mmCIF file with all atom_site columns, C-alpha atoms in Angstrom:
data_model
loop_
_atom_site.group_PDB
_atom_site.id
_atom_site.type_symbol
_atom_site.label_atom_id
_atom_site.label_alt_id
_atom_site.label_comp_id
_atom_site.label_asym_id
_atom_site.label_entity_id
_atom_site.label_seq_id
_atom_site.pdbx_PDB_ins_code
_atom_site.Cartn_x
_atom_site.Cartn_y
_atom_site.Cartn_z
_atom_site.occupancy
_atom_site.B_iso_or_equiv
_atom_site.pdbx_formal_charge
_atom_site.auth_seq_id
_atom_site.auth_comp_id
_atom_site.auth_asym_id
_atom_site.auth_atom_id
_atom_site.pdbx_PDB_model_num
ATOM 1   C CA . UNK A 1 1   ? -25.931 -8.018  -1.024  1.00 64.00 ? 1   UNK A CA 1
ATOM 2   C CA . UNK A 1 2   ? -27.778 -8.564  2.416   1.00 81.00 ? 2   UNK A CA 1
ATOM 3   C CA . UNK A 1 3   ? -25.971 -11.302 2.643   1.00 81.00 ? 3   UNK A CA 1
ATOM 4   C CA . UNK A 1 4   ? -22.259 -9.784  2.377   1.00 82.00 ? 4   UNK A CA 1
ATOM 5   C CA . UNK A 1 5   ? -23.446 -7.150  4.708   1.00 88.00 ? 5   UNK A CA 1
ATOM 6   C CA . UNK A 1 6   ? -24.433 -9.335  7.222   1.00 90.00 ? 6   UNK A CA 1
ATOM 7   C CA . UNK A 1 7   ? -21.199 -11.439 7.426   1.00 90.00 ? 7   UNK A CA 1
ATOM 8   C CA . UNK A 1 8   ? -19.288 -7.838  7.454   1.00 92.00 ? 8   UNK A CA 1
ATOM 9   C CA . UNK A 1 9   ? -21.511 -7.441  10.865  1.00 93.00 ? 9   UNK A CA 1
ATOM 10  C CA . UNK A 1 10  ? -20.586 -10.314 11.980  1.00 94.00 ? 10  UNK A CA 1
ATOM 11  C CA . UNK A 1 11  ? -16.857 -9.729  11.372  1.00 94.00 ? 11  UNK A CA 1
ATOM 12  C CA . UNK A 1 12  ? -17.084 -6.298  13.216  1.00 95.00 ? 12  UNK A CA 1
ATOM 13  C CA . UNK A 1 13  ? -18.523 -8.498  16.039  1.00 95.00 ? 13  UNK A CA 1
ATOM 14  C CA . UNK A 1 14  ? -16.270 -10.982 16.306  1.00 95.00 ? 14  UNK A CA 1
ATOM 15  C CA . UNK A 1 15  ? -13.559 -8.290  16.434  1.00 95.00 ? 15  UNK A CA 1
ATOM 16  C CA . UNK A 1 16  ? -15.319 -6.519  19.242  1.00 95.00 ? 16  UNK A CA 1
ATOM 17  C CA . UNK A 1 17  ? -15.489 -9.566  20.636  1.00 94.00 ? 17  UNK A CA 1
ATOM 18  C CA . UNK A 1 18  ? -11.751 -10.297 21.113  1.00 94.00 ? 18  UNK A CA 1
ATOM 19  C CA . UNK A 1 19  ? -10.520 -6.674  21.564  1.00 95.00 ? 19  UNK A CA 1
ATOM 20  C CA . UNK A 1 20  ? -13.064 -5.789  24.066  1.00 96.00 ? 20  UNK A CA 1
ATOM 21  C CA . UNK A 1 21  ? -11.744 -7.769  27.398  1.00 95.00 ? 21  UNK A CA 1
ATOM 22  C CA . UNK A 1 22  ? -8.186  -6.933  27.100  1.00 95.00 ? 22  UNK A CA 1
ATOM 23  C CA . UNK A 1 23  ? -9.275  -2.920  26.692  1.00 96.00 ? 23  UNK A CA 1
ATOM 24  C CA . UNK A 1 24  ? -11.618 -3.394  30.052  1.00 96.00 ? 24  UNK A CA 1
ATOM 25  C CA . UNK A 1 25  ? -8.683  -5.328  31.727  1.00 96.00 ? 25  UNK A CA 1
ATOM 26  C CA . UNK A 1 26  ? -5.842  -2.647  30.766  1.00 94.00 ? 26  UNK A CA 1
ATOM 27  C CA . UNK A 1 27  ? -8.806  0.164   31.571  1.00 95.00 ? 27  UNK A CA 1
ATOM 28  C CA . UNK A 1 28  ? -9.634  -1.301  35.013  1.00 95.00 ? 28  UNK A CA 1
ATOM 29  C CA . UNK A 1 29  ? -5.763  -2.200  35.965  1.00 94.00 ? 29  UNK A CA 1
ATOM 30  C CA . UNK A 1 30  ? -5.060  1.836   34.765  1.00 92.00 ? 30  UNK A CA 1
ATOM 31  C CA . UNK A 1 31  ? -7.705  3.516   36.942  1.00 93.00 ? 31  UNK A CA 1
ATOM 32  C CA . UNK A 1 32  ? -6.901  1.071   40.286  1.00 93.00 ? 32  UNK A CA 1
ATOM 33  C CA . UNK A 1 33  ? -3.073  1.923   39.475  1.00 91.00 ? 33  UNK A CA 1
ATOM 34  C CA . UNK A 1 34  ? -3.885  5.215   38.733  1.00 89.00 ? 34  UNK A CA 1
ATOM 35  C CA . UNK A 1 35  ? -5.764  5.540   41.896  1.00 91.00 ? 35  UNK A CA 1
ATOM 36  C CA . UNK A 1 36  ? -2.765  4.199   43.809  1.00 90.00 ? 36  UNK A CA 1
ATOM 37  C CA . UNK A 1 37  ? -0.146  6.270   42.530  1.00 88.00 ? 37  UNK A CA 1
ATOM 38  C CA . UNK A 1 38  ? -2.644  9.519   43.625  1.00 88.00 ? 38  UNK A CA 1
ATOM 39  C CA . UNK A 1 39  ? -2.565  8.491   47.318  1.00 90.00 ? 39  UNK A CA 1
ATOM 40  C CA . UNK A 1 40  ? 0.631   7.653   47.219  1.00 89.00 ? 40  UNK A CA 1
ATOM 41  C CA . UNK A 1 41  ? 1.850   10.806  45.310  1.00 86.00 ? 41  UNK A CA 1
ATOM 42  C CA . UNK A 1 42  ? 4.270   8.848   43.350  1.00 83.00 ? 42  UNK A CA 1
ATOM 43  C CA . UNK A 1 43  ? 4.199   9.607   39.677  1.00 80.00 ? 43  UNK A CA 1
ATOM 44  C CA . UNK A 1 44  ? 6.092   7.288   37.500  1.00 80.00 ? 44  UNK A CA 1
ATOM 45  C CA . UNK A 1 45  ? 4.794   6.011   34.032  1.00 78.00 ? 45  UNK A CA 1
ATOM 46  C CA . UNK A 1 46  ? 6.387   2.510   34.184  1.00 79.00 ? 46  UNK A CA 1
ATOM 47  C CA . UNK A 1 47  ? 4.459   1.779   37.170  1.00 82.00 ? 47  UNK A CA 1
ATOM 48  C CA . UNK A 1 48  ? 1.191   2.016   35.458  1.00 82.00 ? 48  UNK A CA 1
ATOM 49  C CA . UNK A 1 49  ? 2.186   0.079   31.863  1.00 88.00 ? 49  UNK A CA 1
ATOM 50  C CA . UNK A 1 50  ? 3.919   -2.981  33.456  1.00 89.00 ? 50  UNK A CA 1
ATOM 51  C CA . UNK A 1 51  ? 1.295   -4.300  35.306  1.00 90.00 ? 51  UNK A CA 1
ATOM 52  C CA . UNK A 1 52  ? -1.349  -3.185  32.756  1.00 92.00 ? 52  UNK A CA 1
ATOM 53  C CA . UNK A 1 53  ? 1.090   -5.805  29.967  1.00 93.00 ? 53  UNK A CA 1
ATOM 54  C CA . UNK A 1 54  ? 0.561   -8.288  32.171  1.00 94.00 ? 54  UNK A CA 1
ATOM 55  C CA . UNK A 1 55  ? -3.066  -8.318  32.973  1.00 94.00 ? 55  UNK A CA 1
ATOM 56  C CA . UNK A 1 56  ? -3.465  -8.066  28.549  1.00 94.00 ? 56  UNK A CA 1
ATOM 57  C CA . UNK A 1 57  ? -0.750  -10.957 28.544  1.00 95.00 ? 57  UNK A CA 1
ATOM 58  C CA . UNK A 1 58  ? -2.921  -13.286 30.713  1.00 96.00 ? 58  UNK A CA 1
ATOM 59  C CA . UNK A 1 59  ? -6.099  -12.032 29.026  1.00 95.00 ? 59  UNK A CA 1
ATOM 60  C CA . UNK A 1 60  ? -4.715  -13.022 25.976  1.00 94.00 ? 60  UNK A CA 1
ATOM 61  C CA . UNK A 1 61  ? -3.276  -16.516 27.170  1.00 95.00 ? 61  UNK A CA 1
ATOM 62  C CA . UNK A 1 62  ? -6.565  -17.537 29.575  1.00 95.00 ? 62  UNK A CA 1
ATOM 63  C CA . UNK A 1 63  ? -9.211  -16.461 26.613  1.00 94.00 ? 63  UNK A CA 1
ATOM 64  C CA . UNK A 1 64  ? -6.929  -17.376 23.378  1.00 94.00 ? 64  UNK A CA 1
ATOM 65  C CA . UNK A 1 65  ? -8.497  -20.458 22.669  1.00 94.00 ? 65  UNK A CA 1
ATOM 66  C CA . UNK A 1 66  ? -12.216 -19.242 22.738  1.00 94.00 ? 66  UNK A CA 1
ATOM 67  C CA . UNK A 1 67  ? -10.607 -16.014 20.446  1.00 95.00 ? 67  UNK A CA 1
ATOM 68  C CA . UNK A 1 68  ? -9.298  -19.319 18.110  1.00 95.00 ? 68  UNK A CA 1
ATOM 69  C CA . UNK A 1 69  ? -12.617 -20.611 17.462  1.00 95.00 ? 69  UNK A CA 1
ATOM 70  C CA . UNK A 1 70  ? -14.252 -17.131 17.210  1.00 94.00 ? 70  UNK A CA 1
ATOM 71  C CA . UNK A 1 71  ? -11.532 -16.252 14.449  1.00 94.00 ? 71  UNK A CA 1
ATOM 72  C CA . UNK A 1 72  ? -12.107 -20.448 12.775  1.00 95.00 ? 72  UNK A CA 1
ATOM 73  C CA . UNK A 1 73  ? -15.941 -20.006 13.170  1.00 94.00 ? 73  UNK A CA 1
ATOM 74  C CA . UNK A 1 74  ? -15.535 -16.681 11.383  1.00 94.00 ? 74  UNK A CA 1
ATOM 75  C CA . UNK A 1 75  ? -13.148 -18.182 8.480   1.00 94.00 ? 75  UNK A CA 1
ATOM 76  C CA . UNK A 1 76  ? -15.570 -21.689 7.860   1.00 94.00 ? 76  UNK A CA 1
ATOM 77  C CA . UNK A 1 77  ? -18.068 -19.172 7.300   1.00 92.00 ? 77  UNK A CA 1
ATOM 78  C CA . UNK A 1 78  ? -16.989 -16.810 5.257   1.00 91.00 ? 78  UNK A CA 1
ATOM 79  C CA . UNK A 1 79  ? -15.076 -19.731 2.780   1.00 90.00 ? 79  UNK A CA 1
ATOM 80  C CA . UNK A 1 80  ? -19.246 -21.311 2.695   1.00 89.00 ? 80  UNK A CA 1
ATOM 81  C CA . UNK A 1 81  ? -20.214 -17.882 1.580   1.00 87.00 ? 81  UNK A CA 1
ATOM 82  C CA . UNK A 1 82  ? -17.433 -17.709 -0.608  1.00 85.00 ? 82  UNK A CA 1
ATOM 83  C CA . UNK A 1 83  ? -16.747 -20.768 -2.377  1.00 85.00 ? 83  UNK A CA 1
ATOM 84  C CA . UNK A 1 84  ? -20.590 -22.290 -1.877  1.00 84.00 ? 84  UNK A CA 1
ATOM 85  C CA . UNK A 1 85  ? -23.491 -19.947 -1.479  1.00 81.00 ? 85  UNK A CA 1
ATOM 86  C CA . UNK A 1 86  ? -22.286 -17.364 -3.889  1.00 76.00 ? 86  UNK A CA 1
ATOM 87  C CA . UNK A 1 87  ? -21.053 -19.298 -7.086  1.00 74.00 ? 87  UNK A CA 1
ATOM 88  C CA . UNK A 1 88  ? -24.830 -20.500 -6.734  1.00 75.00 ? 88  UNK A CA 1
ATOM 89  C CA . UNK A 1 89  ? -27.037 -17.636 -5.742  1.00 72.00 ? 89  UNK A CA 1
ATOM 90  C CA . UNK A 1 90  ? -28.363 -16.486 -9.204  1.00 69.00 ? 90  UNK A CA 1
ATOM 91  C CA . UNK A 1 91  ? -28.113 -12.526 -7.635  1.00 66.00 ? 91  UNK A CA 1
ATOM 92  C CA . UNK A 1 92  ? -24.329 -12.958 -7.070  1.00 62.00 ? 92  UNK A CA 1
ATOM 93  C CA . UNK A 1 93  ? -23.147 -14.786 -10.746 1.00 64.00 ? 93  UNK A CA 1
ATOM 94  C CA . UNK A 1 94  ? -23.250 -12.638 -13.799 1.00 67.00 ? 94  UNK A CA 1
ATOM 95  C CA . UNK A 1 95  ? -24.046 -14.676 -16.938 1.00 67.00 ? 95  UNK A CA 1
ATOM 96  C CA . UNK A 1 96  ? -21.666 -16.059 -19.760 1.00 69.00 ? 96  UNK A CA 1
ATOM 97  C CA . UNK A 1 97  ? -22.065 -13.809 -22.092 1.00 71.00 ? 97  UNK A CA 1
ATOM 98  C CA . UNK A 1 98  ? -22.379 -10.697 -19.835 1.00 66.00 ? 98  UNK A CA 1
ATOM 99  C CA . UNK A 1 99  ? -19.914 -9.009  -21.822 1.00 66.00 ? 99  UNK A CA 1
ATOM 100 C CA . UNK A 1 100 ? -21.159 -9.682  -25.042 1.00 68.00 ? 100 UNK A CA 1
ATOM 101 C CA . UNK A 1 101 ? -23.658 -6.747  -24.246 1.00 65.00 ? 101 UNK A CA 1
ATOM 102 C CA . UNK A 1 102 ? -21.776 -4.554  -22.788 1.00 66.00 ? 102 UNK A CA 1
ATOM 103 C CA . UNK A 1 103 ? -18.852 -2.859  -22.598 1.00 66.00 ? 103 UNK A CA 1
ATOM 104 C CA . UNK A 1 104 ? -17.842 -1.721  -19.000 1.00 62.00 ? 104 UNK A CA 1
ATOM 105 C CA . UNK A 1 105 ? -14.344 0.202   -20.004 1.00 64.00 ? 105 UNK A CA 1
ATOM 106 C CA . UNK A 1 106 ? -15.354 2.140   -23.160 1.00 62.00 ? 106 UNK A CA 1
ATOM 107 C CA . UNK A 1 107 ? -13.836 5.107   -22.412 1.00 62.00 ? 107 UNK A CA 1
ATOM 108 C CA . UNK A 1 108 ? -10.643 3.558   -21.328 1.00 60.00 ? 108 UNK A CA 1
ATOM 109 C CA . UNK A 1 109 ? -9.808  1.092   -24.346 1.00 58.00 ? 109 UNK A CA 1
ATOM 110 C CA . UNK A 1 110 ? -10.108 3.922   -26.665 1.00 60.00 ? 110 UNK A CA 1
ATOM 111 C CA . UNK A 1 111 ? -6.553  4.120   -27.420 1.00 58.00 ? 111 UNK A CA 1
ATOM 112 C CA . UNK A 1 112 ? -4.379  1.515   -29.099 1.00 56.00 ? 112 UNK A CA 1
ATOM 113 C CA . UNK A 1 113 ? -1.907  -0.310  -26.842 1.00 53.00 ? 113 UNK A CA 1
ATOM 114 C CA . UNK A 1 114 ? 0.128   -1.865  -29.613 1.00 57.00 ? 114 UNK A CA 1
ATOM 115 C CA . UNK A 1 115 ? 0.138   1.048   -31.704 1.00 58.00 ? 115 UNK A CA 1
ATOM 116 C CA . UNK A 1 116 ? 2.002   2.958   -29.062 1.00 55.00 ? 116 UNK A CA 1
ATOM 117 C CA . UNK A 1 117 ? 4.927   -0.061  -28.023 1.00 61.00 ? 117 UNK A CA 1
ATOM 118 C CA . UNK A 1 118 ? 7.840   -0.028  -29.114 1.00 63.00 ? 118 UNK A CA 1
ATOM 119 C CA . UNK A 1 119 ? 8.428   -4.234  -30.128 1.00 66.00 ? 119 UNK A CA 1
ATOM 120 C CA . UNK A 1 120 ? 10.473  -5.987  -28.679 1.00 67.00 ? 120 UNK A CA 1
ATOM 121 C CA . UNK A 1 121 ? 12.714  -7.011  -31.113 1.00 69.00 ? 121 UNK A CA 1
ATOM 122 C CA . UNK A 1 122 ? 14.036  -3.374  -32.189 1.00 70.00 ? 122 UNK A CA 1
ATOM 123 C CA . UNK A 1 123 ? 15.121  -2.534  -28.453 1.00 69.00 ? 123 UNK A CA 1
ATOM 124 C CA . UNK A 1 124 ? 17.033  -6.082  -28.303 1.00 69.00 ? 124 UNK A CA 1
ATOM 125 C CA . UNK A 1 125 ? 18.703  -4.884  -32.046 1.00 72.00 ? 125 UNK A CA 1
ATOM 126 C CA . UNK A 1 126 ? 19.333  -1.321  -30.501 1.00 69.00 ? 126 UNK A CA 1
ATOM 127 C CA . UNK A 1 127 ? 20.009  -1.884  -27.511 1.00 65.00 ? 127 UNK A CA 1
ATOM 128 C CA . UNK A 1 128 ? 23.296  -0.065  -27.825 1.00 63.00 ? 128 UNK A CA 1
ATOM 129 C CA . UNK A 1 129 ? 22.459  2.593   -28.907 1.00 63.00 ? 129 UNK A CA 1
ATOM 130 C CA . UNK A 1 130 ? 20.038  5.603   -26.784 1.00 59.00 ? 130 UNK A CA 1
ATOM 131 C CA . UNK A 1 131 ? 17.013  5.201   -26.743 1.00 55.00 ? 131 UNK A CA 1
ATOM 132 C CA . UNK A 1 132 ? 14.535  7.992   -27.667 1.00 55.00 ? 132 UNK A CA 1
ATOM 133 C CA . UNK A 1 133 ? 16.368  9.977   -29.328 1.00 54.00 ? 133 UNK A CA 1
ATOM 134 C CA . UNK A 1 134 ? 17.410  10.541  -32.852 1.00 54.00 ? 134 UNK A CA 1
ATOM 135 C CA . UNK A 1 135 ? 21.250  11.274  -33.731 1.00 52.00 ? 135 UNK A CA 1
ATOM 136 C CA . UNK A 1 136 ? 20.678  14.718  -34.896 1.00 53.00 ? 136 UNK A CA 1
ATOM 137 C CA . UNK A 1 137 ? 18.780  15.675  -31.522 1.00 50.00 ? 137 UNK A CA 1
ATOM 138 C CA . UNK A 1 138 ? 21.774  13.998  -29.810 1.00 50.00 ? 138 UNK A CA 1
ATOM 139 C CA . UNK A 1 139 ? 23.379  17.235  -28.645 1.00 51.00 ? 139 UNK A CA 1
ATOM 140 C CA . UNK A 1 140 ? 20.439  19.794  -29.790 1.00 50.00 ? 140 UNK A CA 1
ATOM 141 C CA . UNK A 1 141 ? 21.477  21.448  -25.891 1.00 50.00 ? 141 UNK A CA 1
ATOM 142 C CA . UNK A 1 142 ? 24.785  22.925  -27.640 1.00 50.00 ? 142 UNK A CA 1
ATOM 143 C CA . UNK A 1 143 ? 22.852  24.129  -30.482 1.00 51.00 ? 143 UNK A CA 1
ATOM 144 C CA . UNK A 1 144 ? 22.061  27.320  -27.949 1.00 53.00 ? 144 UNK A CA 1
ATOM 145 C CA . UNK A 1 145 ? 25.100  29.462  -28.929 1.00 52.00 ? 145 UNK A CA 1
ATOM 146 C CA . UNK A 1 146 ? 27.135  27.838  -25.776 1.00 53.00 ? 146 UNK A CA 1
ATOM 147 C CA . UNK A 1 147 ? 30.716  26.413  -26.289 1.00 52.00 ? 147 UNK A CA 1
ATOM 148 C CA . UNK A 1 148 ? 31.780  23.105  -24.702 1.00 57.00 ? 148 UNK A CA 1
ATOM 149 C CA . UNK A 1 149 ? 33.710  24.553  -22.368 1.00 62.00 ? 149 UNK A CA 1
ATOM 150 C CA . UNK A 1 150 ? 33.468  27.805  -20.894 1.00 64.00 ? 150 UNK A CA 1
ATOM 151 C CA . UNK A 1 151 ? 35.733  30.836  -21.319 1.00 70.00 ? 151 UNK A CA 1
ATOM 152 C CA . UNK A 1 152 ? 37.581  31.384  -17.988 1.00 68.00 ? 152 UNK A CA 1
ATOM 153 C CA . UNK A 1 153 ? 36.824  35.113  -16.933 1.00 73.00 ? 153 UNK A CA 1
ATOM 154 C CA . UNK A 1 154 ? 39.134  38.269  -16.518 1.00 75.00 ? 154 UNK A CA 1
ATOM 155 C CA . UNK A 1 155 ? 39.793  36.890  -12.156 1.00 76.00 ? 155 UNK A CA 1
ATOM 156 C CA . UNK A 1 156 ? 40.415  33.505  -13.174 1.00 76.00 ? 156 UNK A CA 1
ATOM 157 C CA . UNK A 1 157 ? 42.339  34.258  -15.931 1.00 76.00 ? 157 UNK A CA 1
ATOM 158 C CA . UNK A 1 158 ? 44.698  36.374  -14.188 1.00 78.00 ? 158 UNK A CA 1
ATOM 159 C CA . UNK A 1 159 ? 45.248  33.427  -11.781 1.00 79.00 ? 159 UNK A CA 1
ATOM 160 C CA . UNK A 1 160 ? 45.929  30.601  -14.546 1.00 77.00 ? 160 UNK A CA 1
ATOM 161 C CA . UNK A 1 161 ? 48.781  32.969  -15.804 1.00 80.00 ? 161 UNK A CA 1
ATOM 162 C CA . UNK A 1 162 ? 50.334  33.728  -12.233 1.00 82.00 ? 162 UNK A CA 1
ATOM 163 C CA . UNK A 1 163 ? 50.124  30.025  -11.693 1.00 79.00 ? 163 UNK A CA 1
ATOM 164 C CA . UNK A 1 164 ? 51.867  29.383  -14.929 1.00 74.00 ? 164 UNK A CA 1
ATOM 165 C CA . UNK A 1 165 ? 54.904  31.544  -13.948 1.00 67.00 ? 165 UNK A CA 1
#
C-alpha cells in the first residue's frame, strides 16, 4: 500500500512540476502588466491576457521536452509497478482460491437473475404483440365510467348546431 501511495506522491509532483512555471510566468507577466496599465491609467482586459498567452506559449514550447520525459519517466514507472512489482509482491496478489472462502457480495446475489428475465425466445415469438400487459388489462383506463369520446357541452353544442345551419 506504501508503495501505491508513494507513486501517487510522485504523480502529484510531477504535476506540480509542469504546471508550476507557466502559473509563475502568467503571475509575473500579470502583476508587471498590471503595474503598467496603473501608471498609465489605461484599463483594458486584452492588454493583460495577450501577452500573458504568449509568455505560457513559450513556456510551454522552451520546457516541453523536459515536461516529455517527466510525463515518460512517470509512465515507465508506473507500468514497472503495474505489470512487474505488483503481480509479484505477495501483499498485492490475493490467492487462487480466495473466493472459495468467502463471499464478498452476499447481500447482493440474494435474488435470482434468471428467475426474473423474461427469455429470449418468447419476446422474439411476441414481438408483435405489447409487451407487459395482458389483453384484458389492455384498456382497464376506460373501465372508469368514461366514454371514448366526450359529450360536447351545452356552449359547444349550441355552436355545432349553428354551424350545421
Amino acid at each position: 500500500m506504501e508503495l501505491l501511495i508513494e507513486y501517487f506522491a510522485k504523480g502529484l509532483m510531477t504535476m506540480l512540476m509542469i504546471a508550476m512555471p507557466c502559473v509563475l510566468t502568467a503571475a509575473a507577466i500579470g502583476l508587471v502588466v498590471g503595474i503598467l496599465q496603473a501608471v498609465t491609467q489605461v484599463q483594458e482586459q486584452t492588454i493583460a491576457a495577450a501577452p500573458k498567452i504568449f509568455s505560457v506559449f513559450l513556456v510551454i514550447i522552451i520546457l516541453g521536452t523536459g515536461y516529455l520525459k517527466l510525463l515518460s519517466n512517470l509512465f515507465q514507472e508506473g507500468s514497472v509497478l503495474a505489470f512487474e512489482v505488483v503481480p509479484k509482491s505477495e501483499e498485492f496478489v490475493l490467492p487462487s482460491d480466495y473466493y472459495n472462502y468467502t463471499k464478498p457480495f452476499i447481500d447482493e446475489m440474494k435474488t435470482d437473475v434468471k428467475k426474473d428475465m423474461t427469455p429470449l425466445s418468447s419476446i422474439l415469438n411476441n414481438a408483435a404483440k405489447p409487451q407487459g400487459t395482458a389483453q384484458s388489462e389492455k384498456f382497464n383506463f376506460l373501465r372508469n365510467g368514461a366514454k371514448d369520446i366526450p359529450e360536447p357541452n351545452l356552449v359547444e353544442r349550441k355552436k355545432i348546431t349553428e354551424n350545421k345551419k
